[in-house]
Short mmCIF file of C-alpha atoms in Angstrom, two decimals:
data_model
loop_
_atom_site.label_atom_id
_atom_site.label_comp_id
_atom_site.label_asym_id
_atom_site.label_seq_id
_atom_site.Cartn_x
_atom_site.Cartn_y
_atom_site.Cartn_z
CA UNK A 166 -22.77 -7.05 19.36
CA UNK A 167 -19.42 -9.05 19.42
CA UNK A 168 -16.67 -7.90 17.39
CA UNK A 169 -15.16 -10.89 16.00
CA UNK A 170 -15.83 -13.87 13.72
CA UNK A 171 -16.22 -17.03 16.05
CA UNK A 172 -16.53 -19.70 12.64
CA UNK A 173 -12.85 -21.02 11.26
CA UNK A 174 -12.92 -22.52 8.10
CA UNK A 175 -13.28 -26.53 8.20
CA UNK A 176 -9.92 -28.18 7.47
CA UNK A 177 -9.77 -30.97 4.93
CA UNK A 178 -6.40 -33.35 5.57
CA UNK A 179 -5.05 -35.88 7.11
CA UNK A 180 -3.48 -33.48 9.37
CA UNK A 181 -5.58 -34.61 12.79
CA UNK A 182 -5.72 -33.67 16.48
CA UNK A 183 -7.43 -35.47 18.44
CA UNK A 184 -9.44 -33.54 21.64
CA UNK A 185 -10.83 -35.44 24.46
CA UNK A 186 -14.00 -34.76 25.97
CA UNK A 187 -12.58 -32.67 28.79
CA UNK A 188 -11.00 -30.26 26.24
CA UNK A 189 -12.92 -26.79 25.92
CA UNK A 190 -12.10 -25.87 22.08
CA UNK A 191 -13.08 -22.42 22.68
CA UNK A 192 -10.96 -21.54 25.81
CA UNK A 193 -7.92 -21.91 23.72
CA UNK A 194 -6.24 -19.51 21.66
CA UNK A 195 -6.70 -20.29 17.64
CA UNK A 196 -3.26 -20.98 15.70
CA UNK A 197 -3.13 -19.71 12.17
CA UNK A 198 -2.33 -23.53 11.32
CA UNK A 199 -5.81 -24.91 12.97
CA UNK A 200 -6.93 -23.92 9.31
CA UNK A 201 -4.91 -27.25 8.02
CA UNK A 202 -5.69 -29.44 10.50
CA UNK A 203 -8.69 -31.72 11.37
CA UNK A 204 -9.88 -32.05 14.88
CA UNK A 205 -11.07 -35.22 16.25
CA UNK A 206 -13.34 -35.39 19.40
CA UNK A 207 -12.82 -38.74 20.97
CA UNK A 208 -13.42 -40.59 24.52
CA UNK A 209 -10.54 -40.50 26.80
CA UNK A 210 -12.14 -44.14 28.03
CA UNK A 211 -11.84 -45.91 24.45
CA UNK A 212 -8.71 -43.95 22.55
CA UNK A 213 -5.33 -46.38 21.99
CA UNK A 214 -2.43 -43.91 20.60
CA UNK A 215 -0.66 -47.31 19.37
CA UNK A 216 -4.08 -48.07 17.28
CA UNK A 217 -4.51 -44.53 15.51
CA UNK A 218 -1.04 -44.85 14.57
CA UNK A 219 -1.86 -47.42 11.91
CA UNK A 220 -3.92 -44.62 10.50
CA UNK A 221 -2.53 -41.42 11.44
CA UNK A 222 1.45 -42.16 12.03
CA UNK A 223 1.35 -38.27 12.82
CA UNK A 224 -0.67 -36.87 15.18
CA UNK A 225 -1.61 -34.17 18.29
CA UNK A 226 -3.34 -34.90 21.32
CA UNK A 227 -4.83 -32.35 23.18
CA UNK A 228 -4.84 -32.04 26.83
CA UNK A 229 -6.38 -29.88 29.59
CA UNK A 230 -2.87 -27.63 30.19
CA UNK A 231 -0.67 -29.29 27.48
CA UNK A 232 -0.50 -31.55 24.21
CA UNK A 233 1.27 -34.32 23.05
CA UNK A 234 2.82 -34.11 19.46
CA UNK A 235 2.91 -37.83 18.41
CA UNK A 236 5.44 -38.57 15.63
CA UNK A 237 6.13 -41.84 13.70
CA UNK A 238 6.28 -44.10 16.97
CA UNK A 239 9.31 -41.70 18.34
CA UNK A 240 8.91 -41.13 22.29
CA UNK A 241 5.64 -38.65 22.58
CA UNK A 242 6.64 -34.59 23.43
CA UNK A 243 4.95 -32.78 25.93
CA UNK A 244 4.68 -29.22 24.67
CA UNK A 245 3.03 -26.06 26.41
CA UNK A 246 0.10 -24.18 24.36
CA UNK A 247 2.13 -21.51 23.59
CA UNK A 248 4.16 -23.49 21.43
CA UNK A 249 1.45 -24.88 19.21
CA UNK A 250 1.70 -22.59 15.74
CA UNK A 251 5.40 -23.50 16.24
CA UNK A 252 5.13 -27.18 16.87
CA UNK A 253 1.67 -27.50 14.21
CA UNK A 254 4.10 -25.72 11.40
CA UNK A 255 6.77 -28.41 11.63
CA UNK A 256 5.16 -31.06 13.11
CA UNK A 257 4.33 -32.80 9.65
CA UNK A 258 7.56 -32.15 8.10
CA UNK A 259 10.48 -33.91 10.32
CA UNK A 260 11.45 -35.52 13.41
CA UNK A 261 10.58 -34.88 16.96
CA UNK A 262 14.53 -32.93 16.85
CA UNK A 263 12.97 -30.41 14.20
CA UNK A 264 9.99 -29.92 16.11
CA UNK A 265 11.37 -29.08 19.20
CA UNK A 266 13.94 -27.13 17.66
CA UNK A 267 14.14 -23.41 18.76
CA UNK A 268 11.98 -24.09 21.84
CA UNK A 269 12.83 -24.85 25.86
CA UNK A 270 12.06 -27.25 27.90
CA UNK A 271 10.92 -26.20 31.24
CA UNK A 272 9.59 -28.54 34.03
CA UNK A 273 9.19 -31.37 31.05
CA UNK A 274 7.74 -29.33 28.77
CA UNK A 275 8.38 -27.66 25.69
CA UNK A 276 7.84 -24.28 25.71
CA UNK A 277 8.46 -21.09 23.37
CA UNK A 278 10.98 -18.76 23.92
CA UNK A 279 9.54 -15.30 23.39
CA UNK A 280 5.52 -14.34 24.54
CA UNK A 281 2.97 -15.13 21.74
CA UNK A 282 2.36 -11.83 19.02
CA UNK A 283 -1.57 -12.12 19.08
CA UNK A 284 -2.73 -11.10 14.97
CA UNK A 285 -6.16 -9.99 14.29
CA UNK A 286 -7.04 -11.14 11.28
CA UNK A 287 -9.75 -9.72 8.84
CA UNK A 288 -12.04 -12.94 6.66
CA UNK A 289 -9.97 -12.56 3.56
CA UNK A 290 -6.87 -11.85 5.36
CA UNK A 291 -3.38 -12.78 3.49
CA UNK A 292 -2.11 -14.61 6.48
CA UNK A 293 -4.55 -17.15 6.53
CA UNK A 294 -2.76 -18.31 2.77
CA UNK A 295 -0.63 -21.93 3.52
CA UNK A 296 2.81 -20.16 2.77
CA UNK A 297 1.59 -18.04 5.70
CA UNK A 298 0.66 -19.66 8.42
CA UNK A 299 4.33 -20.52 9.69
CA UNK A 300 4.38 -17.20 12.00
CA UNK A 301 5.33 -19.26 14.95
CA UNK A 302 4.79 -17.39 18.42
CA UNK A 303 1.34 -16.17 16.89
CA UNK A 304 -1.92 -16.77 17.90
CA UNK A 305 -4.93 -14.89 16.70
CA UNK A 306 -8.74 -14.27 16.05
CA UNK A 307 -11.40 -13.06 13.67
CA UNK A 308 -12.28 -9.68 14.14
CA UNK A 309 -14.44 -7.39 11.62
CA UNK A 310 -13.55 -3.88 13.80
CA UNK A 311 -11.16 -1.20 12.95
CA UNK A 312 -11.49 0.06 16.92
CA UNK A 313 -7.70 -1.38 17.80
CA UNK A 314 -8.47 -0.06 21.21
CA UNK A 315 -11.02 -3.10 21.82
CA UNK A 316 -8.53 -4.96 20.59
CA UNK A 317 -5.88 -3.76 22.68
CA UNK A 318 -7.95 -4.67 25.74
CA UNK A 319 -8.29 -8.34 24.64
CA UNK A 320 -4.67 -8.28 24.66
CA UNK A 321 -4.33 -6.98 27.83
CA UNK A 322 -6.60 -9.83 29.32
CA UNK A 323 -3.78 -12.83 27.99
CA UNK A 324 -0.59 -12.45 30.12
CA UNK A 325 0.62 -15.12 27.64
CA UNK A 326 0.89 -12.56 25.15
CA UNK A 327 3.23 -9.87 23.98
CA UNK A 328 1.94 -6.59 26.13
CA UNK A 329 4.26 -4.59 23.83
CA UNK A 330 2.28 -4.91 20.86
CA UNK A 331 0.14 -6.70 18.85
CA UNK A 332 -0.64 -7.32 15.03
CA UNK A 333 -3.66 -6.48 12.46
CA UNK A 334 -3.82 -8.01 9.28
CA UNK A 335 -6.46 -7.07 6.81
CA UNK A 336 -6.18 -8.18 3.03
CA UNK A 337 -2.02 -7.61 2.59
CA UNK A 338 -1.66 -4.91 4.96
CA UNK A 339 0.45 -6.13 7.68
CA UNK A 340 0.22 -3.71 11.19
CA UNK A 341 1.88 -3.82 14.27
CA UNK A 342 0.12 -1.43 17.11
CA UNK A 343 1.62 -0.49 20.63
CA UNK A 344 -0.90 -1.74 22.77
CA UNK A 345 -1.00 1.00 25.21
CA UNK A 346 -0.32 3.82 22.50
CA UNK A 347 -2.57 2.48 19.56
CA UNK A 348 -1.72 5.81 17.55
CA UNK A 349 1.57 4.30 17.31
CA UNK A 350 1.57 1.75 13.82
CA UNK A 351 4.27 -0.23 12.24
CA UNK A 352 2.95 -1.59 8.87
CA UNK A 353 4.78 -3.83 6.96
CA UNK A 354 4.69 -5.86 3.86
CA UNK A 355 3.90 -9.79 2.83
CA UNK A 356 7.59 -10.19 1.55
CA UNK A 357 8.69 -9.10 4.95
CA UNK A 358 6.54 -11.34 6.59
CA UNK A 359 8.68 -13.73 7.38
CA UNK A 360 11.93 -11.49 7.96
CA UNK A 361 9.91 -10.18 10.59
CA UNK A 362 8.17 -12.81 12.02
CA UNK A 363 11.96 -14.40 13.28
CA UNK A 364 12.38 -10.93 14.74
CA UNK A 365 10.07 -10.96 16.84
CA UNK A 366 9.81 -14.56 17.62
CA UNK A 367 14.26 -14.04 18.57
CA UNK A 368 14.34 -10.43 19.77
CA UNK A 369 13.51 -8.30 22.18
CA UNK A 370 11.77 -5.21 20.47
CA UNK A 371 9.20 -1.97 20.15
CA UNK A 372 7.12 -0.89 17.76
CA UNK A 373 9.23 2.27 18.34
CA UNK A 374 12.21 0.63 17.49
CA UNK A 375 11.16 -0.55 14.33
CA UNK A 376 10.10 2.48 13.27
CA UNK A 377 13.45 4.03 14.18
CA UNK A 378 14.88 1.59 12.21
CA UNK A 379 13.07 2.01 8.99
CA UNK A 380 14.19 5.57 8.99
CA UNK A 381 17.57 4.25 9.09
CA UNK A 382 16.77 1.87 6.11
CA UNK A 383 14.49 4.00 4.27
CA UNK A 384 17.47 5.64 1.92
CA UNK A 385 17.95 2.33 1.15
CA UNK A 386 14.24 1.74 -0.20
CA UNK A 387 13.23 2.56 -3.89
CA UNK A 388 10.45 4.91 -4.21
CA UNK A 389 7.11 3.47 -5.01
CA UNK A 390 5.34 6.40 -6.73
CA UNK A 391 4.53 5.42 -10.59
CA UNK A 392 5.68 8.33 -12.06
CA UNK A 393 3.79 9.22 -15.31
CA UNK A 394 5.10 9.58 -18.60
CA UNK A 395 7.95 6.71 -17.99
CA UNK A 396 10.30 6.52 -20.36
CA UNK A 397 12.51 3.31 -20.94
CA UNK A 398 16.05 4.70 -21.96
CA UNK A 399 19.42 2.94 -22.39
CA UNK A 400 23.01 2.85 -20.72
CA UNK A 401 23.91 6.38 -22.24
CA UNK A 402 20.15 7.91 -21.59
CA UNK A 403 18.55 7.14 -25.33
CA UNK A 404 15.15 6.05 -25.38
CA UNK A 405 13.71 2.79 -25.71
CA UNK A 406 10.80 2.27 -28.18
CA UNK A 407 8.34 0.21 -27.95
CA UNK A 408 9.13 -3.22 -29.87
CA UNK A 409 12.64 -2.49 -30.04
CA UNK A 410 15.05 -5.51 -28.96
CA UNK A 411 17.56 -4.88 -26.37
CA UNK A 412 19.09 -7.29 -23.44
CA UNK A 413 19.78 -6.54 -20.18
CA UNK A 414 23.43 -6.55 -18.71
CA UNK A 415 23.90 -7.36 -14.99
CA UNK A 416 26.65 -4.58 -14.08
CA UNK A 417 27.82 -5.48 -10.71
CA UNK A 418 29.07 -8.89 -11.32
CA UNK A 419 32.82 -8.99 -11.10
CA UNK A 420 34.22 -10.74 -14.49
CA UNK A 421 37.66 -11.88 -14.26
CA UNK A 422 38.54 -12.54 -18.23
CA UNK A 423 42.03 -13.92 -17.56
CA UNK A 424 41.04 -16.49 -15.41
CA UNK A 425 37.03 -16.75 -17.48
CA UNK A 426 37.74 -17.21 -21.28
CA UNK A 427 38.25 -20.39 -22.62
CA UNK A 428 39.32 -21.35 -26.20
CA UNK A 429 35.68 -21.49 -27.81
CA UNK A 430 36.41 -17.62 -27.74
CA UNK A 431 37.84 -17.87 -31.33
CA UNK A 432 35.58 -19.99 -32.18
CA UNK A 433 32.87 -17.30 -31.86
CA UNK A 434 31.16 -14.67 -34.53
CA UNK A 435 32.03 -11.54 -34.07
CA UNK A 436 28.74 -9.73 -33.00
CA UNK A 437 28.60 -12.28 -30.51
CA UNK A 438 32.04 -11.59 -28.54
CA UNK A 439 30.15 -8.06 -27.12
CA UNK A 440 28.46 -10.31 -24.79
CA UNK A 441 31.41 -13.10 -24.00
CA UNK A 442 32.14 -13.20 -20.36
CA UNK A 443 29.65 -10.46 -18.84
CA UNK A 444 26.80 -11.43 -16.82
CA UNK A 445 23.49 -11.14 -18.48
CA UNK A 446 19.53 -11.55 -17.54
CA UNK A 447 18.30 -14.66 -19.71
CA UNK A 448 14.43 -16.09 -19.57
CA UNK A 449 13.87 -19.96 -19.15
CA UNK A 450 11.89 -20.97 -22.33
CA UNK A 451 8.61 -23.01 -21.73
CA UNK A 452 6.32 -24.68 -24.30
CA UNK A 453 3.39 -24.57 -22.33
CA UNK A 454 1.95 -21.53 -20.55
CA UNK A 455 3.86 -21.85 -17.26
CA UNK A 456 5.63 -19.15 -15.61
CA UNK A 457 9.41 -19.70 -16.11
CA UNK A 458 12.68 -18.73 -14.03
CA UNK A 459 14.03 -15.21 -15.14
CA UNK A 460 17.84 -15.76 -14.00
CA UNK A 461 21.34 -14.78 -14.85
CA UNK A 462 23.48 -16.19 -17.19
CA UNK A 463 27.49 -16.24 -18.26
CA UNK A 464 28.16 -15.26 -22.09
CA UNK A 465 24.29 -14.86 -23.03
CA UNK A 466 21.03 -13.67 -22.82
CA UNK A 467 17.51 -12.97 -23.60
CA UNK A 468 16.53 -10.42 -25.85
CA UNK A 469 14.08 -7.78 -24.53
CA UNK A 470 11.46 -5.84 -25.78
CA UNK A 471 9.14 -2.96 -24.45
CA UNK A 472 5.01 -2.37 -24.45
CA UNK A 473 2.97 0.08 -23.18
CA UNK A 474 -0.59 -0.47 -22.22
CA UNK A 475 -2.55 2.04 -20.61
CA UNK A 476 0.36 4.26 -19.59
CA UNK A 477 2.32 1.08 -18.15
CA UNK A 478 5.44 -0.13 -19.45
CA UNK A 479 6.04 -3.89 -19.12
CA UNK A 480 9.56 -5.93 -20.14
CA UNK A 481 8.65 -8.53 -22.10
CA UNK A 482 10.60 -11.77 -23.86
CA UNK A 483 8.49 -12.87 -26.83
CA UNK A 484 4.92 -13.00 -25.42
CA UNK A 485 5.95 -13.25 -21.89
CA UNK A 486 5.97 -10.77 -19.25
CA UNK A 487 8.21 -10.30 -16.51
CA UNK A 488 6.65 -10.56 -13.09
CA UNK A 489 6.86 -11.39 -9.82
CA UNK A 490 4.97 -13.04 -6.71
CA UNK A 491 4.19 -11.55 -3.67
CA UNK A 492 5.18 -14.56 -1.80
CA UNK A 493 7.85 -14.62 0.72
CA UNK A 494 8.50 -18.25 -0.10
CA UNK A 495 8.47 -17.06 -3.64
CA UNK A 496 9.95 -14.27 -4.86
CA UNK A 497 11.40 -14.48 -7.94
CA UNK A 498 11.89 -12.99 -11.59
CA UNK A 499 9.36 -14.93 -13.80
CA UNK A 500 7.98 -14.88 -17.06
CA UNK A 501 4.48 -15.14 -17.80
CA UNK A 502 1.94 -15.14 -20.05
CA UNK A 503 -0.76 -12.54 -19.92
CA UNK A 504 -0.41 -9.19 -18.70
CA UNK A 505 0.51 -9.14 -14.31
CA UNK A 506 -1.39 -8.17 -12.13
CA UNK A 507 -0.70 -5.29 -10.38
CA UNK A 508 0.41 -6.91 -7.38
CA UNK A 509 2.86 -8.69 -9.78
CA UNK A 510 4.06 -6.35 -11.92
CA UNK A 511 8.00 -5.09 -12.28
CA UNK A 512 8.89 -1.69 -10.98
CA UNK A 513 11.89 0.24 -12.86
CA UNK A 514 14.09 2.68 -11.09
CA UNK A 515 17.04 4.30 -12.19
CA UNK A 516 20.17 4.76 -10.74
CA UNK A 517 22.15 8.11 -10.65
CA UNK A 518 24.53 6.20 -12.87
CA UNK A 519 21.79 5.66 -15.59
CA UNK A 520 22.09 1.97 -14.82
CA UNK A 521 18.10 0.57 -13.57
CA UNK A 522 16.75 -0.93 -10.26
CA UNK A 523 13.96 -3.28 -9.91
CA UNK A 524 11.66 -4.01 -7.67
CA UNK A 525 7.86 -5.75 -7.16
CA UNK A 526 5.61 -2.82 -8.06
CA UNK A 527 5.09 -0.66 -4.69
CA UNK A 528 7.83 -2.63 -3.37
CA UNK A 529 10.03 -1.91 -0.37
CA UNK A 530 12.95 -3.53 -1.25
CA UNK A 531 14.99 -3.48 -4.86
CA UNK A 532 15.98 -7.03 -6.57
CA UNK A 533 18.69 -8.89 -5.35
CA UNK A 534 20.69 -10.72 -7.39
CA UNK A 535 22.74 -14.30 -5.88
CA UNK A 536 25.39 -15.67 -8.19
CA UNK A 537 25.60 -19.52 -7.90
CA UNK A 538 28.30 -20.26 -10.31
CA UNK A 539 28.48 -21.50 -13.59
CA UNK A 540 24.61 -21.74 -13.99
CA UNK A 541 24.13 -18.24 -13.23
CA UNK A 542 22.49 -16.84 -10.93
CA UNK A 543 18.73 -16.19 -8.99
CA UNK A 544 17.10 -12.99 -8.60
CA UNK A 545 14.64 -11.98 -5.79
CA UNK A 546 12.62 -9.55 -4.45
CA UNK A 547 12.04 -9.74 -0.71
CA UNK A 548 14.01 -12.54 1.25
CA UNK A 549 16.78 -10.47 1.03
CA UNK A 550 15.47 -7.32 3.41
CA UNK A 551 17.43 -8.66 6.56
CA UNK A 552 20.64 -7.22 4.38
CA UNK A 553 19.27 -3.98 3.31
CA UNK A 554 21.54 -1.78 3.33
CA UNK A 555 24.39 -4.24 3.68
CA UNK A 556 24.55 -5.42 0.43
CA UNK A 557 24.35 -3.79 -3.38
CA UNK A 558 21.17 -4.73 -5.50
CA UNK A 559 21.27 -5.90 -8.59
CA UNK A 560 21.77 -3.36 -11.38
CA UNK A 561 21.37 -3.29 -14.93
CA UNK A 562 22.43 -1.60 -17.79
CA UNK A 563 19.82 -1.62 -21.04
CA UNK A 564 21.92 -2.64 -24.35
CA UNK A 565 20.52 -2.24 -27.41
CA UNK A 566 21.14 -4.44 -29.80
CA UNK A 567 21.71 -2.64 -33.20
CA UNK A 568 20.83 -4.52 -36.30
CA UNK A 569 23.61 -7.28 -37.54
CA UNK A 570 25.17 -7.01 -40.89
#
């Protein structure tokens, strides 16, 4: 009995490729962006590029040892196979320059630089989301095994491939496996997905390697455990109640007062100037019930508030919980309605300073903070794990916010 899924899901859009009658489908290696695109059988007798142009000013014709990427009447590319997940992930986005961008050309055709990463991919997989697919020297197939030594075989059998290693993804569990040592794993998360996939698709590596370096890195990594019993405390180690109001002060941005304060200063109450000119974490405010931006902000911010349910602690701003996405186009501090997810709840760790750490619940990397001037500041979770270990997370310091006179 085979091993692997043969059916791919039928694309709907006006994403096309067009395959002549001479092209065998199934003797070429499936790109995770076939899922977006819609493929055409057609006559090589009858078909007139210039003609589907009126329709399709965008499109891919397939050939017996190459394709043509067609693109808004521009001179046709000749590209190599191996280059298709690369060339199908930009193709509908810009010019034949971005397309061909990052790739050689070699005896008139473009070609990719590094051997394709083959993925196995399980029928629910994450990598078959959109904001996915744009692994570019990947190609991959269905499989329902967990025997990786089949699948290191198949490997084997494609020269075009990576012989080093290859990847499994089932659900969000990412897994690179040595193909001739298949004991030998390198897992990895979605919000290093894409840090990762350049990696590869740039660098000459092992899945020793990588493992070598994550025991570098791992000081660097908060610790996922939930520890029961958490207790929300303050700056100077008092704990945090449930319901009661406090704000969050962003520690580690530099504040230069001389050269900051302006003359609305005076002009301010009293209570108030305890906040002037420090950094703070302030919620977008929404009407309806769409996540908003969690950013950072000069002079103010939002007030805070803890709840427990079932032994978990969430931040919240009014009704609104903060959250994250496990998205590595997507990363950032929200606020939401409804209690997360899991997957998108808020992870607190504390500092040895009694200052606090987030990260995406489980996550491997802590929040980084980017200032961008006057309008504050952006927090993430994940794009930032290139610099791990370069670079200090954000940290915060819990102020509570006594009752005014």
């Amino acid at each position: 009995m085979s091993c692997f899924v043969t059916n791919i899901p039928t694309p709907t859009s006006n994403r096309v490729a067009f395959v002549p009658d001479y092209v065998n489908m199934d003797a070429l290696d499936k790109c995770l962006q076939d899922n977006r695109v819609t493929f055409i059988p057609i006559s090589t007798a009858t078909f007139d590029a210039q003609v589907e142009h009126k329709t399709y000013p965008r499109f891919l014709l397939l050939g017996k040892d190459y394709f043509v990427a067609h693109i808004d009447g521009e001179a046709p590319v000749k590209c190599n196979y191996e280059a298709r997940n690369k060339v199908m992930s930009e193709f509908w986005l810009g010019r034949i320059q971005r397309v061909t961008s990052d790739l050689k050309q070699v005896n008139g055709l473009w070609v990719s630089w590094r051997p394709l990463v083959h993925y196995f991919v399980y029928e629910g997989a994450d990598s078959l989301q959109s904001e996915c697919m744009t692994l570019h020297n990947t190609v991959f197939e269905y499989a329902n095994t967990d025997d990786f030594g089949a699948l290191a075989e198949i490997v084997k059998r494609k020269p075009h491939c990576e012989q080093k290693y290859f990847g499994v993804n089932n659900g969000q569990t990412y897994t690179l496996v040595n193909t001739d040592n298949i004991e030998q794993k390198y897992e990895f998360s979605r919000l290093n997905l894409r840090t990762l996939g350049f990696k590869l698709w740039k660098e000459e590596t092992t899945v020793q390697s990588l493992i070598d370096e994550e025991a570098q890195l791992a000081v660097f990594r908060p610790n996922p455990s939930c520890r029961p019993g958490f207790k929300l405390r303050d700056g100077d180690g008092r704990e945090i109640v449930d319901g009661e109001p406090f704000m969050l002060h962003i520690v580690n941005y530099e504040y230069d007062p001389e050269s900051e304060m302006d003359d609305e200063y005076d002009d301010i109450p009293e209570y108030e100037r305890q906040f002037y000119g420090k950094e703070w974490i302030e919620a977008m405010s929404s009407a309806d019930q769409r996540p908003c931006f969690v950013n950072g902000a000069l002079h103010n911010g939002t007030r805070f508030h803890a709840e427990t349910i079932d032994g978990i602690m969430y931040i919240k701003n009014e009704n609104r919980y903060l959250n994250t996405h496990l998205d590595p186009m997507d990363d950032y501090l929200y606020s939401d309605v409804g209690v997360p997810a899991k997957d998108n709840r808020i992870q607190i760790h504390y500092a040895e300073d009694g200052n606090i750490l987030l990260s995406a619940w489980g996550g491997r990397t802590y929040a980084n903070y980017e200032w961008m001037g006057d309008d504050g500041g952006m927090i993430t979770f994940g794009l930032e794990e290139i610099y791990l270990g370069q670079s200090n997370p954000l940290k915060l310091r819990i102020v509570r916010l006594e009752k005014q006179s």
